[in-house]
């Protein structure tokens, strides 16, 4: 059998895991997949990011990308550097040289997908990126190779492990955000600069890829509204628990005919929902298709070996499918596809928590404003105990237009009997 | 693009769903997959089993398999008849004629896989059977196309929807088995003859396929010990709840080096385990790989459209992979592969419930017998209240050899202070 030579760009958490699997499992893969896979070059730019130099022979390492690009014996380039540049240029150059590219880099794929796809198609090269969403969970291949019979109408995902770890701790131990964040940072579950995770940016990159594949229309990162988890308090979790809900940072996409909504934010889910049971650093993606109905995939969304598992699976697919790679030619790849419209004023259920004056007539005033904006209430929670002149009012709405709910709450915030709108969460069932 | 002609064998629940998807989604599949798929023949043997004749034009139906076999324009035969014969002969004949076969029939695939695989390989024809395990859940394709980098060491599945529906009702509503079975039968969730489901036969067919693929070694149905759910009582659920567990019918496979254990039986799972949250007719399969770590796939394990979703996905793969089909050539396909050994005396945790005399010294006697058989206890539950001379004793063991536990319980059943060993359940964590 022919030897397949592979170059790794980056030798950090993911790259070293890929090297480990390809080396340790070489004979198994040779036997089962009839493939002879070898890493023959490893590009490093910053020796400080190299996880374990001792893992690979020193002669494999290079700092000169030209040595990889001009090496015709290398047919697959694995990009696991992260960030946009130089990853973007390296990927484009590899594709132009006719090499297939496997990437675990959600940021560069979500932002430059259309460029990569056009280049890959022009050169008959493969472009694979399973590891960009859900780490070791094979969600993209499931959508592309197992759900073809379906019109997918909904994706809902817990696709950021750091935030799910924090939310699980807040829910189960009654802790506050800052407390858990510090613990997560000291355990290595959160970065020192955790903005990309806790503010939901990372989830928007992944949702862009996930929803674009599920709905067969390009949904760029720029169209995805985003809200992080930093404003959640232990009071939110206490109320969710009382109502039988969990709070999760969900990436949500829904398709209604040609209208598509996509958004990332903390969401209340009933405790009986399969996503509500996803704890700690685990990820899960829930899909609804017209034929398969509800499907959920659960697993480790990050980490060296789980992510490397997805990368190696992509490498194997890239070899097996040589000459038959599939491309995602969206109608208008750089922007939102013209065949669909973005539904910005989507409908959802909401849960709002208000700090109000503890006096008669408050609920009537609040409910009056909601009614004016066509927002109808499913239930109202007003704890009896009150040792101050303030009280807290929790409102659960029926399905209502998001913009109407926000407009109503802005008006409610201005009522003299209302001290503050303390939180507004989406609710899914 | 070339037209692909497909014949359906059977037009019941699955066949009619496949027809519906291929007809209603024809244009979508044409656009996205660049395929022109047409059902040009439907074999029916018994008009009474035809779900809806009006769904397809009358001229497609035939009772003569020769018309399909000898029609060179038909390249794919979809077998969804169920049972062993004539499905087995029809599949072999189709493969011999060089046609690819897609089957949703777990019984015939699990029992005659090696024959089909050898024939398919000899003729360069495809053999696809995603729908045989987990209905609409793409578990087999996940193992084959996404988990290649992994040494899979464990599979645990809720792979029978009927029994999971019954167990969920027993757990959540405190009902007894017979009561729920009758309700499930009247709702169509259970067959009039429910033996294949409630006695676990259906799960053994599926586990044979699932574990053989996961462990790369043929594990025939005949080597799988099986226990159904008919002996479970509301008392089992009450105790499980008290201990923080659910009871599920699990199909379990584990690999320890070259030793493999496979078994199907009611199992206690902690309520925090993702499989414990799988309710009603849903199925889920939990895998552990050395790289991806824990993965779970959840969805509808049966039903017309979910199963048809998997069948249509197989049809699409069969066309895309023409000339590059993969085969499972196990070392010794008809029997257990010689490269592995069946571990019959596997280790597990167990939960035993005894009806004992309410007298001093009983626990000492019971514990003495367990110790003699090298079975050590993790905890003992002896409810305080007792209005008779009898008491119930619940024993949770540490990991212990299954045969030792059974031998110990046989001896315990013979103690004069023990009225009966009322139940013995496996426990997984």
Tab-separated table of N, CA, C and O in Angstrom, chain B residues 102-146:
chain	number	residue	atom	x	y	z
B	102	UNK	N	-28.886	-2.582	0.827
B	102	UNK	CA	-29.084	-1.836	2.059
B	102	UNK	C	-30.151	-2.584	2.843
B	102	UNK	O	-31.210	-2.903	2.296
B	103	UNK	N	-29.876	-2.909	4.107
B	103	UNK	CA	-30.851	-3.660	4.885
B	103	UNK	C	-31.121	-2.990	6.226
B	103	UNK	O	-30.234	-2.417	6.839
B	104	UNK	N	-32.387	-3.074	6.669
B	104	UNK	CA	-32.749	-2.568	7.993
B	104	UNK	C	-33.063	-3.738	8.927
B	104	UNK	O	-33.589	-3.531	10.018
B	105	UNK	N	-32.698	-4.955	8.494
B	105	UNK	CA	-33.144	-6.187	9.154
B	105	UNK	C	-32.047	-6.730	10.072
B	105	UNK	O	-31.126	-7.423	9.641
B	106	UNK	N	-32.162	-6.396	11.358
B	106	UNK	CA	-31.084	-6.760	12.296
B	106	UNK	C	-30.941	-8.270	12.470
B	106	UNK	O	-29.860	-8.775	12.711
B	107	UNK	N	-32.067	-8.991	12.363
B	107	UNK	CA	-31.969	-10.430	12.596
B	107	UNK	C	-31.144	-11.090	11.491
B	107	UNK	O	-30.204	-11.836	11.766
B	108	UNK	N	-31.488	-10.794	10.237
B	108	UNK	CA	-30.774	-11.479	9.151
B	108	UNK	C	-29.320	-10.997	9.052
B	108	UNK	O	-28.415	-11.794	8.790
B	109	UNK	N	-29.078	-9.710	9.315
B	109	UNK	CA	-27.692	-9.225	9.245
B	109	UNK	C	-26.868	-9.856	10.370
B	109	UNK	O	-25.769	-10.358	10.152
B	110	UNK	N	-27.410	-9.878	11.588
B	110	UNK	CA	-26.613	-10.420	12.700
B	110	UNK	C	-26.354	-11.912	12.521
B	110	UNK	O	-25.318	-12.410	12.946
B	111	UNK	N	-27.273	-12.619	11.878
B	111	UNK	CA	-27.100	-14.075	11.757
B	111	UNK	C	-26.358	-14.509	10.493
B	111	UNK	O	-25.816	-15.604	10.453
B	112	UNK	N	-26.367	-13.668	9.440
B	112	UNK	CA	-25.753	-14.103	8.171
B	112	UNK	C	-24.785	-13.091	7.584
B	112	UNK	O	-24.480	-13.127	6.401
B	113	UNK	N	-24.274	-12.223	8.445
B	113	UNK	CA	-23.364	-11.152	8.066
B	113	UNK	C	-22.177	-11.664	7.253
B	113	UNK	O	-21.826	-11.122	6.197
B	114	UNK	N	-21.518	-12.721	7.770
B	114	UNK	CA	-20.302	-13.241	7.138
B	114	UNK	C	-20.570	-13.702	5.704
B	114	UNK	O	-19.784	-13.453	4.814
B	115	UNK	N	-21.710	-14.344	5.495
B	115	UNK	CA	-22.077	-14.778	4.134
B	115	UNK	C	-22.238	-13.576	3.222
B	115	UNK	O	-21.757	-13.550	2.095
B	116	UNK	N	-22.989	-12.581	3.717
B	116	UNK	CA	-23.278	-11.391	2.900
B	116	UNK	C	-21.977	-10.645	2.578
B	116	UNK	O	-21.750	-10.216	1.454
B	117	UNK	N	-21.144	-10.520	3.612
B	117	UNK	CA	-19.920	-9.750	3.429
B	117	UNK	C	-18.999	-10.417	2.404
B	117	UNK	O	-18.425	-9.746	1.540
B	118	UNK	N	-18.886	-11.738	2.480
B	118	UNK	CA	-18.027	-12.466	1.539
B	118	UNK	C	-18.553	-12.305	0.113
B	118	UNK	O	-17.790	-12.062	-0.832
B	119	UNK	N	-19.868	-12.425	-0.030
B	119	UNK	CA	-20.478	-12.312	-1.354
B	119	UNK	C	-20.311	-10.891	-1.911
B	119	UNK	O	-19.973	-10.706	-3.081
B	120	UNK	N	-20.545	-9.897	-1.050
B	120	UNK	CA	-20.416	-8.501	-1.492
B	120	UNK	C	-18.995	-8.228	-1.958
B	120	UNK	O	-18.768	-7.630	-3.014
B	121	UNK	N	-18.023	-8.710	-1.171
B	121	UNK	CA	-16.620	-8.482	-1.500
B	121	UNK	C	-16.270	-9.138	-2.840
B	121	UNK	O	-15.588	-8.540	-3.687
B	122	UNK	N	-16.756	-10.349	-3.035
B	122	UNK	CA	-16.453	-11.077	-4.273
B	122	UNK	C	-16.995	-10.347	-5.499
B	122	UNK	O	-16.434	-10.451	-6.581
B	123	UNK	N	-18.098	-9.620	-5.333
B	123	UNK	CA	-18.732	-8.968	-6.494
B	123	UNK	C	-18.492	-7.468	-6.527
B	123	UNK	O	-19.091	-6.771	-7.345
B	124	UNK	N	-17.700	-6.949	-5.564
B	124	UNK	CA	-17.467	-5.508	-5.481
B	124	UNK	C	-18.790	-4.739	-5.282
B	124	UNK	O	-18.948	-3.627	-5.766
B	125	UNK	N	-19.724	-5.362	-4.612
B	125	UNK	CA	-21.015	-4.724	-4.324
B	125	UNK	C	-20.979	-4.148	-2.909
B	125	UNK	O	-20.177	-4.564	-2.078
B	126	UNK	N	-21.851	-3.200	-2.621
B	126	UNK	CA	-21.889	-2.601	-1.299
B	126	UNK	C	-22.863	-3.314	-0.384
B	126	UNK	O	-23.865	-3.857	-0.840
B	127	UNK	N	-22.570	-3.327	0.918
B	127	UNK	CA	-23.476	-3.902	1.912
B	127	UNK	C	-23.584	-2.895	3.049
B	127	UNK	O	-22.591	-2.608	3.713
B	128	UNK	N	-24.769	-2.330	3.256
B	128	UNK	CA	-24.962	-1.255	4.241
B	128	UNK	C	-26.140	-1.602	5.153
B	128	UNK	O	-27.156	-2.102	4.688
B	129	UNK	N	-26.008	-1.303	6.454
B	129	UNK	CA	-27.022	-1.776	7.415
B	129	UNK	C	-27.131	-0.854	8.633
B	129	UNK	O	-27.377	-1.303	9.748
B	130	UNK	N	-26.924	0.462	8.391
B	130	UNK	CA	-26.993	1.444	9.490
B	130	UNK	C	-28.300	1.323	10.273
B	130	UNK	O	-28.330	1.483	11.495
B	131	UNK	N	-29.414	1.064	9.577
B	131	UNK	CA	-30.730	1.074	10.231
B	131	UNK	C	-30.958	-0.116	11.145
B	131	UNK	O	-31.942	-0.148	11.891
B	132	UNK	N	-30.035	-1.101	11.131
B	132	UNK	CA	-30.272	-2.277	11.972
B	132	UNK	C	-30.076	-1.994	13.462
B	132	UNK	O	-30.629	-2.685	14.298
B	133	UNK	N	-29.276	-0.998	13.791
B	133	UNK	CA	-29.013	-0.677	15.206
B	133	UNK	C	-29.382	0.776	15.477
B	133	UNK	O	-28.873	1.681	14.815
B	134	UNK	N	-30.296	0.982	16.409
B	134	UNK	CA	-30.608	2.347	16.833
B	134	UNK	C	-31.442	3.148	15.841
B	134	UNK	O	-31.497	4.382	15.946
B	135	UNK	N	-32.122	2.502	14.921
B	135	UNK	CA	-33.037	3.206	14.008
B	135	UNK	C	-32.392	4.407	13.344
B	135	UNK	O	-31.459	4.271	12.557
B	136	UNK	N	-32.859	5.604	13.685
B	136	UNK	CA	-32.364	6.822	13.047
B	136	UNK	C	-31.042	7.338	13.595
B	136	UNK	O	-30.542	8.370	13.143
B	137	UNK	N	-30.461	6.641	14.569
B	137	UNK	CA	-29.193	7.083	15.174
B	137	UNK	C	-28.022	6.556	14.340
B	137	UNK	O	-27.916	5.349	14.155
B	138	UNK	N	-27.145	7.435	13.854
B	138	UNK	CA	-26.075	6.967	12.957
B	138	UNK	C	-24.899	6.357	13.705
B	138	UNK	O	-23.761	6.789	13.565
B	139	UNK	N	-25.169	5.330	14.485
B	139	UNK	CA	-24.122	4.784	15.356
B	139	UNK	C	-23.097	3.943	14.601
B	139	UNK	O	-21.900	3.998	14.901
B	140	UNK	N	-23.541	3.183	13.593
B	140	UNK	CA	-22.572	2.312	12.907
B	140	UNK	C	-21.622	3.141	12.054
B	140	UNK	O	-20.412	2.911	12.043
B	141	UNK	N	-22.176	4.139	11.353
B	141	UNK	CA	-21.307	4.993	10.540
B	141	UNK	C	-20.339	5.766	11.445
B	141	UNK	O	-19.183	5.996	11.084
B	142	UNK	N	-20.803	6.154	12.625
B	142	UNK	CA	-19.904	6.838	13.568
B	142	UNK	C	-18.732	5.933	13.939
B	142	UNK	O	-17.577	6.362	13.932
B	143	UNK	N	-19.007	4.683	14.258
B	143	UNK	CA	-17.922	3.765	14.619
B	143	UNK	C	-16.965	3.591	13.438
B	143	UNK	O	-15.748	3.667	13.591
B	144	UNK	N	-17.539	3.403	12.233
B	144	UNK	CA	-16.691	3.073	11.086
B	144	UNK	C	-15.986	4.285	10.484
B	144	UNK	O	-14.851	4.183	10.045
B	145	UNK	N	-16.659	5.444	10.459
B	145	UNK	CA	-16.104	6.594	9.728
B	145	UNK	C	-15.637	7.734	10.622
B	145	UNK	O	-15.103	8.724	10.128
B	146	UNK	N	-15.883	7.649	11.935
B	146	UNK	CA	-15.468	8.759	12.806
B	146	UNK	C	-14.646	8.321	14.009
B	146	UNK	O	-14.048	9.154	14.674
